[in-house]
mmCIF file of C-alpha atoms in Angstrom:
data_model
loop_
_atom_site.group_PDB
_atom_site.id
_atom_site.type_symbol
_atom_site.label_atom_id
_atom_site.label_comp_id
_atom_site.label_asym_id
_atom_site.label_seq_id
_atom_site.Cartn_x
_atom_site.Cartn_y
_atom_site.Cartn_z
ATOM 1 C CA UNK A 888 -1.624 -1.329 -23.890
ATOM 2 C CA UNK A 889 -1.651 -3.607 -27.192
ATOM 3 C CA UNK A 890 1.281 -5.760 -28.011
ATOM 4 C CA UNK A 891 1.632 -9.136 -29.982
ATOM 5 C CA UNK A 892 3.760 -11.928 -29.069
ATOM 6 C CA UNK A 893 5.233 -14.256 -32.151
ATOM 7 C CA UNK A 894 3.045 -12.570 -34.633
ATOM 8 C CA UNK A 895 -0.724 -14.399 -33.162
ATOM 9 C CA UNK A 896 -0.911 -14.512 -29.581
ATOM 10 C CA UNK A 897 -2.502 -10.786 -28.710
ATOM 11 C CA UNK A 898 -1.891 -8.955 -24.886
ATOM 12 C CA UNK A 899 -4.182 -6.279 -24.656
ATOM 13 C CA UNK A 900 -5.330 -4.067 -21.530
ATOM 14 C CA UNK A 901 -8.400 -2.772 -24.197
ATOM 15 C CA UNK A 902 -11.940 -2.685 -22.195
ATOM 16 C CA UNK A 903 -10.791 -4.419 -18.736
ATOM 17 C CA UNK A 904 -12.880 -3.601 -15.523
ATOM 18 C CA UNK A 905 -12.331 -0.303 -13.692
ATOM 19 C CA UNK A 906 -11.132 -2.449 -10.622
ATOM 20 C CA UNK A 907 -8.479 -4.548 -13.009
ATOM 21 C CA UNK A 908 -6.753 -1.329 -13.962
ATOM 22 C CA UNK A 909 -4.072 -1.505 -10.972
ATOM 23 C CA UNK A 910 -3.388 -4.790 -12.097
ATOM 24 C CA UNK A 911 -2.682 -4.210 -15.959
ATOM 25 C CA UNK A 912 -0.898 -0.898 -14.262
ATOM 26 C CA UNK A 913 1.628 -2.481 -12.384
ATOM 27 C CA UNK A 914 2.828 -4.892 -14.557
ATOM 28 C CA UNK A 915 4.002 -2.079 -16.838
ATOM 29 C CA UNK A 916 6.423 -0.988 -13.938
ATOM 30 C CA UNK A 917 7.243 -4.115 -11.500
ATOM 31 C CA UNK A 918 10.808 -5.384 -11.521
ATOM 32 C CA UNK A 919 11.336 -8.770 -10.634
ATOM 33 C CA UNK A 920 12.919 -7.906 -7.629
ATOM 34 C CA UNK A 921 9.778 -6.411 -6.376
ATOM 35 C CA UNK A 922 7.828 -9.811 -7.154
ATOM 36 C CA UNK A 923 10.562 -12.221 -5.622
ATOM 37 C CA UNK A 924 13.695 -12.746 -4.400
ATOM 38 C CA UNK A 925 13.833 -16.155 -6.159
ATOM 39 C CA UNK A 926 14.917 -15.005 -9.444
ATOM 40 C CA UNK A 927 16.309 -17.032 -12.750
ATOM 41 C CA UNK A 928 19.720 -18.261 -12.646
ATOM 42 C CA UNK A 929 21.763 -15.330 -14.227
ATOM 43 C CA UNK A 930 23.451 -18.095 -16.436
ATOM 44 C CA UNK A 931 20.634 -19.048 -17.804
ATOM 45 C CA UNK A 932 19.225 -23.131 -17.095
ATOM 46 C CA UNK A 933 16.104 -24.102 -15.567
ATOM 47 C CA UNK A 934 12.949 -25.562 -17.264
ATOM 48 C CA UNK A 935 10.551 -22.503 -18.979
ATOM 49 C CA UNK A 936 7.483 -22.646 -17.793
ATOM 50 C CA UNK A 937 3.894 -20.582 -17.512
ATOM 51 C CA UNK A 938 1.417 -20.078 -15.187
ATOM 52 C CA UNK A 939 -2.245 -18.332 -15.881
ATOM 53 C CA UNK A 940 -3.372 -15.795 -13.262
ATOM 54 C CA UNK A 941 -6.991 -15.832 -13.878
ATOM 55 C CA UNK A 942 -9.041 -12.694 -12.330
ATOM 56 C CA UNK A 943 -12.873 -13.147 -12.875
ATOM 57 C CA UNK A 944 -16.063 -11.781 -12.005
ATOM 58 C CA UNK A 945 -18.060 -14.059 -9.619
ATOM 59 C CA UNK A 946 -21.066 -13.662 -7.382
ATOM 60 C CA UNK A 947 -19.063 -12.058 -4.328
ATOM 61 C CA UNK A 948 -17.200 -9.459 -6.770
ATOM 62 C CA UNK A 949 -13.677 -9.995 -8.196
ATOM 63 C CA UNK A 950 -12.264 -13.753 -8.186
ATOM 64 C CA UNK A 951 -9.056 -15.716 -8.836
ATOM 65 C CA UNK A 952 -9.150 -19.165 -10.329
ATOM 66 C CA UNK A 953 -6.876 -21.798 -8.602
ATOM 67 C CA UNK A 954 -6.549 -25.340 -8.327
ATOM 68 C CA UNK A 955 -4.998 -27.742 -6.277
ATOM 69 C CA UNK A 956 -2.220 -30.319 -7.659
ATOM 70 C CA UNK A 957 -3.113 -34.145 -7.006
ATOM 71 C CA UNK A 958 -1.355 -35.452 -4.038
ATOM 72 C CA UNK A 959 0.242 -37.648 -6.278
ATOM 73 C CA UNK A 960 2.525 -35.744 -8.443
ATOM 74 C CA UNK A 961 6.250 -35.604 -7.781
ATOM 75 C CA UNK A 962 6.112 -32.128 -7.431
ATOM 76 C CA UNK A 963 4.140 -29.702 -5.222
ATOM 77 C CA UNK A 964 2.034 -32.477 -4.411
ATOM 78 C CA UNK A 965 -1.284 -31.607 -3.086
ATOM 79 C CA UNK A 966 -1.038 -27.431 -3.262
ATOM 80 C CA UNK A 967 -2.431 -25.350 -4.026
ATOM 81 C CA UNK A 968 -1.212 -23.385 -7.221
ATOM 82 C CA UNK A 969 -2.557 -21.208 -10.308
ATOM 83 C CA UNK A 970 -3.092 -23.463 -13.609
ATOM 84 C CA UNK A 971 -0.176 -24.131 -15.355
ATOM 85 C CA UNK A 972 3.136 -25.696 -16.184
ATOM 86 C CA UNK A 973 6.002 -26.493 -18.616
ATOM 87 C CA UNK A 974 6.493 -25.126 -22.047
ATOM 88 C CA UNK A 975 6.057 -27.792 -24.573
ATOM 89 C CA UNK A 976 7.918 -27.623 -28.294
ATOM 90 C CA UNK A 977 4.405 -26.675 -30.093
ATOM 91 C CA UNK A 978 4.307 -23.940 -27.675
ATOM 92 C CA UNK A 979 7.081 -22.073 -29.347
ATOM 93 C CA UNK A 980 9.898 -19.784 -28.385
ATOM 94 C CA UNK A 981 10.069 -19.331 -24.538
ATOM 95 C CA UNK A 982 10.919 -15.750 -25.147
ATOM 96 C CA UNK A 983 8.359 -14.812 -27.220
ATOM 97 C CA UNK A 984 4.834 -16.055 -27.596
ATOM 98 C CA UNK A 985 5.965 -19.678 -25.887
ATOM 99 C CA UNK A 986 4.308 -19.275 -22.237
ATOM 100 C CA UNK A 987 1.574 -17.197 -23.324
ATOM 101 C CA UNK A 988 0.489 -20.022 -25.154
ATOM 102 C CA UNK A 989 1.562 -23.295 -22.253
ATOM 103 C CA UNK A 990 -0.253 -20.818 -19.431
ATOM 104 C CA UNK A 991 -3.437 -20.893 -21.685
ATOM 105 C CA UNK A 992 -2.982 -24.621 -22.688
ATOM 106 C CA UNK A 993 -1.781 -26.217 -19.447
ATOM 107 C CA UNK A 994 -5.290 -24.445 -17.972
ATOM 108 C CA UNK A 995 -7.605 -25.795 -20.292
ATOM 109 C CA UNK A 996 -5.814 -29.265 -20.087
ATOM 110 C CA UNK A 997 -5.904 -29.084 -15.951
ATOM 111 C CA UNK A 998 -9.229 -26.983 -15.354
ATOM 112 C CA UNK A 999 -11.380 -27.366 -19.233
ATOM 113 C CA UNK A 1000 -10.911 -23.770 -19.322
ATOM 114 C CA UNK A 1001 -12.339 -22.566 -22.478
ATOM 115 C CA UNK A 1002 -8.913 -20.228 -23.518
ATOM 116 C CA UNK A 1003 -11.369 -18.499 -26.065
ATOM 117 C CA UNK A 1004 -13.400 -17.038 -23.177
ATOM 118 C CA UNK A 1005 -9.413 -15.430 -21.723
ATOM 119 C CA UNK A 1006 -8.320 -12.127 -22.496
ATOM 120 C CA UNK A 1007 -4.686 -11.779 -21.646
ATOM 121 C CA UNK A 1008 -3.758 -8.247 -20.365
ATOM 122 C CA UNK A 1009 0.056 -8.629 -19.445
ATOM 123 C CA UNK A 1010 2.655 -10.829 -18.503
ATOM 124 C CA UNK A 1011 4.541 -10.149 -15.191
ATOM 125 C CA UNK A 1012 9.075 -10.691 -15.009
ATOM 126 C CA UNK A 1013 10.160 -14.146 -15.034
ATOM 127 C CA UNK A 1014 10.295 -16.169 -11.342
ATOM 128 C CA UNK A 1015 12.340 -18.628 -10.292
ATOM 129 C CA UNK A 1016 10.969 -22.063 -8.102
ATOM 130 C CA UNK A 1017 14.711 -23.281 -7.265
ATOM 131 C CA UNK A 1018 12.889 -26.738 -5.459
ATOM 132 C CA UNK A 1019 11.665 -27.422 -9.034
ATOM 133 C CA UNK A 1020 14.250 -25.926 -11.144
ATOM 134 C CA UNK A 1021 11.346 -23.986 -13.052
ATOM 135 C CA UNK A 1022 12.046 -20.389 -14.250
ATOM 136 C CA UNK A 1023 7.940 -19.041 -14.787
ATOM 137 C CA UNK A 1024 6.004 -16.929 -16.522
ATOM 138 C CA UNK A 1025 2.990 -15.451 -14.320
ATOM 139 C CA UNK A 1026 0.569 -14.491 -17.772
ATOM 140 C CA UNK A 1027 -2.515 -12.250 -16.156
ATOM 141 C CA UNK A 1028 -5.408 -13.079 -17.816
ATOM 142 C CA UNK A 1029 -9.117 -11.442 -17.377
ATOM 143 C CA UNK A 1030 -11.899 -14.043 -18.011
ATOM 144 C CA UNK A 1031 -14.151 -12.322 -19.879
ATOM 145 C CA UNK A 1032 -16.031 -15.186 -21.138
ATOM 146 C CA UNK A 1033 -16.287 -17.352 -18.005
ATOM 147 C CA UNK A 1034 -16.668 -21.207 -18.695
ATOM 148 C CA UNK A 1035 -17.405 -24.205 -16.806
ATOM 149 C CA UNK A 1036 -14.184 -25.966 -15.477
ATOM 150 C CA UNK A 1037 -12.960 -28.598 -12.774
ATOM 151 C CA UNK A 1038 -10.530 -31.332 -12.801
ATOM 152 C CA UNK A 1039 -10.188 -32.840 -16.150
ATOM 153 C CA UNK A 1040 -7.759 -35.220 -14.789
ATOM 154 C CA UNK A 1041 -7.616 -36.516 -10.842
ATOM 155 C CA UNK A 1042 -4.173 -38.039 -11.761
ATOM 156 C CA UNK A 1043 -3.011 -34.126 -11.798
ATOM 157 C CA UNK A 1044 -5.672 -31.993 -10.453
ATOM 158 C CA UNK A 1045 -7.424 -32.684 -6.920
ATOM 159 C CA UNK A 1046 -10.077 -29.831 -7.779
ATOM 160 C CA UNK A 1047 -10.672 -26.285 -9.253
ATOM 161 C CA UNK A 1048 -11.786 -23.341 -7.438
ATOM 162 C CA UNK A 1049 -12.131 -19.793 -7.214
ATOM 163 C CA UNK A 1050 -11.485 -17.249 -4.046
ATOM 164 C CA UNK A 1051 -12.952 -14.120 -4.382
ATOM 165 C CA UNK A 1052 -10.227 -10.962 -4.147
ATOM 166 C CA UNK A 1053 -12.188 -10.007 -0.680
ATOM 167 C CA UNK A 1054 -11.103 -13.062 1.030
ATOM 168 C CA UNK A 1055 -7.647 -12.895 -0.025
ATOM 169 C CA UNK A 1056 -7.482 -8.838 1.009
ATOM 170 C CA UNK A 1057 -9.362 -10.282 4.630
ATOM 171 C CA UNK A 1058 -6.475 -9.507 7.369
ATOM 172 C CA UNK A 1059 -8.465 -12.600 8.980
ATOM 173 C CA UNK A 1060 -7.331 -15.049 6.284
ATOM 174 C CA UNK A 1061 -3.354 -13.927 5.986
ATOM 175 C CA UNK A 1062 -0.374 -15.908 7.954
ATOM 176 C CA UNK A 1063 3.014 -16.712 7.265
ATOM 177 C CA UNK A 1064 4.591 -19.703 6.787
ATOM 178 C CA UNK A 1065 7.740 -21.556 7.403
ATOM 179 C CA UNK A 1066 8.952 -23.751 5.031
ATOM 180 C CA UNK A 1067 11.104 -26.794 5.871
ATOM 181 C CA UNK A 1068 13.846 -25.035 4.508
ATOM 182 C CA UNK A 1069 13.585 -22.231 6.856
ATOM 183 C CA UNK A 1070 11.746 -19.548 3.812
ATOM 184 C CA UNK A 1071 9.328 -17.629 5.266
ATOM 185 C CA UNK A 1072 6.511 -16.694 3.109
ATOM 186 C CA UNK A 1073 3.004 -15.326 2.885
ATOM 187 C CA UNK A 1074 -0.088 -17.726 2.911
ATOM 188 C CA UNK A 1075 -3.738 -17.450 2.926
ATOM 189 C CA UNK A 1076 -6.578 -19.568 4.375
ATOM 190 C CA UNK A 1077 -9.051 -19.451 1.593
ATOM 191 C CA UNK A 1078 -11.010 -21.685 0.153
ATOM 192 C CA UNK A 1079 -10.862 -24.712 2.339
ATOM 193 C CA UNK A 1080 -6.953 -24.629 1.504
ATOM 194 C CA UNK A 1081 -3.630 -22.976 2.487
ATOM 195 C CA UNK A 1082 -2.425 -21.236 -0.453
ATOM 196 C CA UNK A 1083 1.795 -21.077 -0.113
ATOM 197 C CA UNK A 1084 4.341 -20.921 -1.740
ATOM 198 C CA UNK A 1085 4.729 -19.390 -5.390
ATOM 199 C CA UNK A 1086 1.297 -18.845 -5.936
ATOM 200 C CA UNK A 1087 1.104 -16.846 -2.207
ATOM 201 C CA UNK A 1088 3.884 -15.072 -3.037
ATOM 202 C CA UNK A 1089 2.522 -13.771 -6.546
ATOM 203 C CA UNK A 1090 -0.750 -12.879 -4.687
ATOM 204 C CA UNK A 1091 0.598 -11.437 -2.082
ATOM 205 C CA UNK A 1092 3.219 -8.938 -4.355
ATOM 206 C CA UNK A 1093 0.156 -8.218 -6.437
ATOM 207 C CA UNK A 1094 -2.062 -7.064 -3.958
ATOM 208 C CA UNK A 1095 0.020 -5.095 -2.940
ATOM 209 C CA UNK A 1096 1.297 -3.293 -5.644
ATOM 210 C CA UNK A 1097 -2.134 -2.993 -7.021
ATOM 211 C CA UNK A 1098 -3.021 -1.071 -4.009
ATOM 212 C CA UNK A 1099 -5.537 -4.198 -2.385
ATOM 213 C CA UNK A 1100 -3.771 -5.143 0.630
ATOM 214 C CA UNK A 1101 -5.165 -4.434 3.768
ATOM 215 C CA UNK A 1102 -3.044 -4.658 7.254
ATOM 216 C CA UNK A 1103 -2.700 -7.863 8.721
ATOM 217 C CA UNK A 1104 -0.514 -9.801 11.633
ATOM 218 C CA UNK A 1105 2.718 -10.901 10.323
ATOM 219 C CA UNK A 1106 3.469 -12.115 13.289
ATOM 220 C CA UNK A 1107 0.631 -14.906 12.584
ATOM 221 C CA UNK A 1108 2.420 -17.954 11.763
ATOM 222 C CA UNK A 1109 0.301 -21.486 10.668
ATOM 223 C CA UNK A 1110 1.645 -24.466 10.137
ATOM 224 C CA UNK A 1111 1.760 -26.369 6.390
ATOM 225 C CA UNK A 1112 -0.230 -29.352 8.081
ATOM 226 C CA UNK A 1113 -2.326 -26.777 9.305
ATOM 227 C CA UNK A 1114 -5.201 -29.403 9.068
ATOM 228 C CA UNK A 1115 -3.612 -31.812 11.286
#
């Protein structure tokens, strides 16, 4: 699968990884119904923004890169999340090439992710964060040139890291949580963090529609200030 969005910004599936393949599969198919149930206001609203789902190849095997937000920031302080963020005008039209372009941006800015080193294989149905008011983008991406990164800036990022694709299938590492709200979601314990929320939920609808997921105890509930 080759397309081009706006005329410069390439997607192609061309020479991924035998064990990527599910990946660049499903997001040929998946509805957005089948990624979330938090879906963009039919009326349109809500800010356009992109995240960049980042599968490398590290020394334990396949790998995601995340990062977690400064406790700081006015919103989703202090979790965990994939890099990424709000379209910005230079980025162009939302609809086209917009948040393939603020996914690969707002991760070098966060992480000093070198976006030449990123193929990008496919871009999954919008999502909808209604606490935020963003409508996003998830933009799979397959680092085929990997490059140092960490926090560029402590005022926005706490730290960078990566979780291999083994710990997230690991029954031992899945829960669910309960927001304050009373949304029930998946979460894993990986990587010295609990990974909620959005980014859990993208994880979770991936892994299983690529085939990854393993059983685990849904019944297995942990706490948000799991660390207190």
């Amino acid at each position: 699968m080759t397309s081009t969005y706006g005329g410069d910004v390439e997607v192609s599936a061309h020479g991924l990884p035998e064990w990527l393949l599910p990946v660049a599969r499903l997001a040929e198919t998946i509805e957005p119904r089948q990624l979330s149930r938090f879906l963009p206001p039919p009326q349109g609203g809500g800010r356009p923004s992109a995240v960049l789902v980042l599968f490398g190849e590290g020394a334990d095997g396949p790998e995601l890169l995340l990062m977690e937000r400064s406790g700081s920031l006015r919103s989703h302080a202090g979790q965990p999340s994939f890099p990424g963020g709000a379209l910005d005008p230079e980025d162009g039209d939302p609809d086209e090439e917009g948040p393939l372009r603020a996914a690969l941006r707002e991760a070098e800015e966060e992480t000093g992710l070198d976006p030449s080193g990123v193929q990008v294989f496919a871009v999954l149905p919008r999502l909808y964060i209604p606490v935020s008011g963003f409508v996003v983008t998830p933009v799979l991406g397959w680092w085929r040139r990997p490059s140092p990164v960490g926090a560029v800036d402590p005022a926005e990022t706490a730290r960078v890291f990566t979780v291999p694709v083994a710990d997230l299938t690991d029954p031992a590492n899945r829960a669910t949580t309960v927001h304050p709200s009373g949304h029930r979601g998946p979460a894993f314990l990986v990587g010295s963090a609990l990974v909620w929320g959005f980014t859990a939920g993208v994880i979770d609808r991936i892994l299983h529609f690529a085939g990854w997921e393993r059983p685990w105890d849904r019944t297995k509930r942990v706490s948000l200030d799991w660390r207190a």
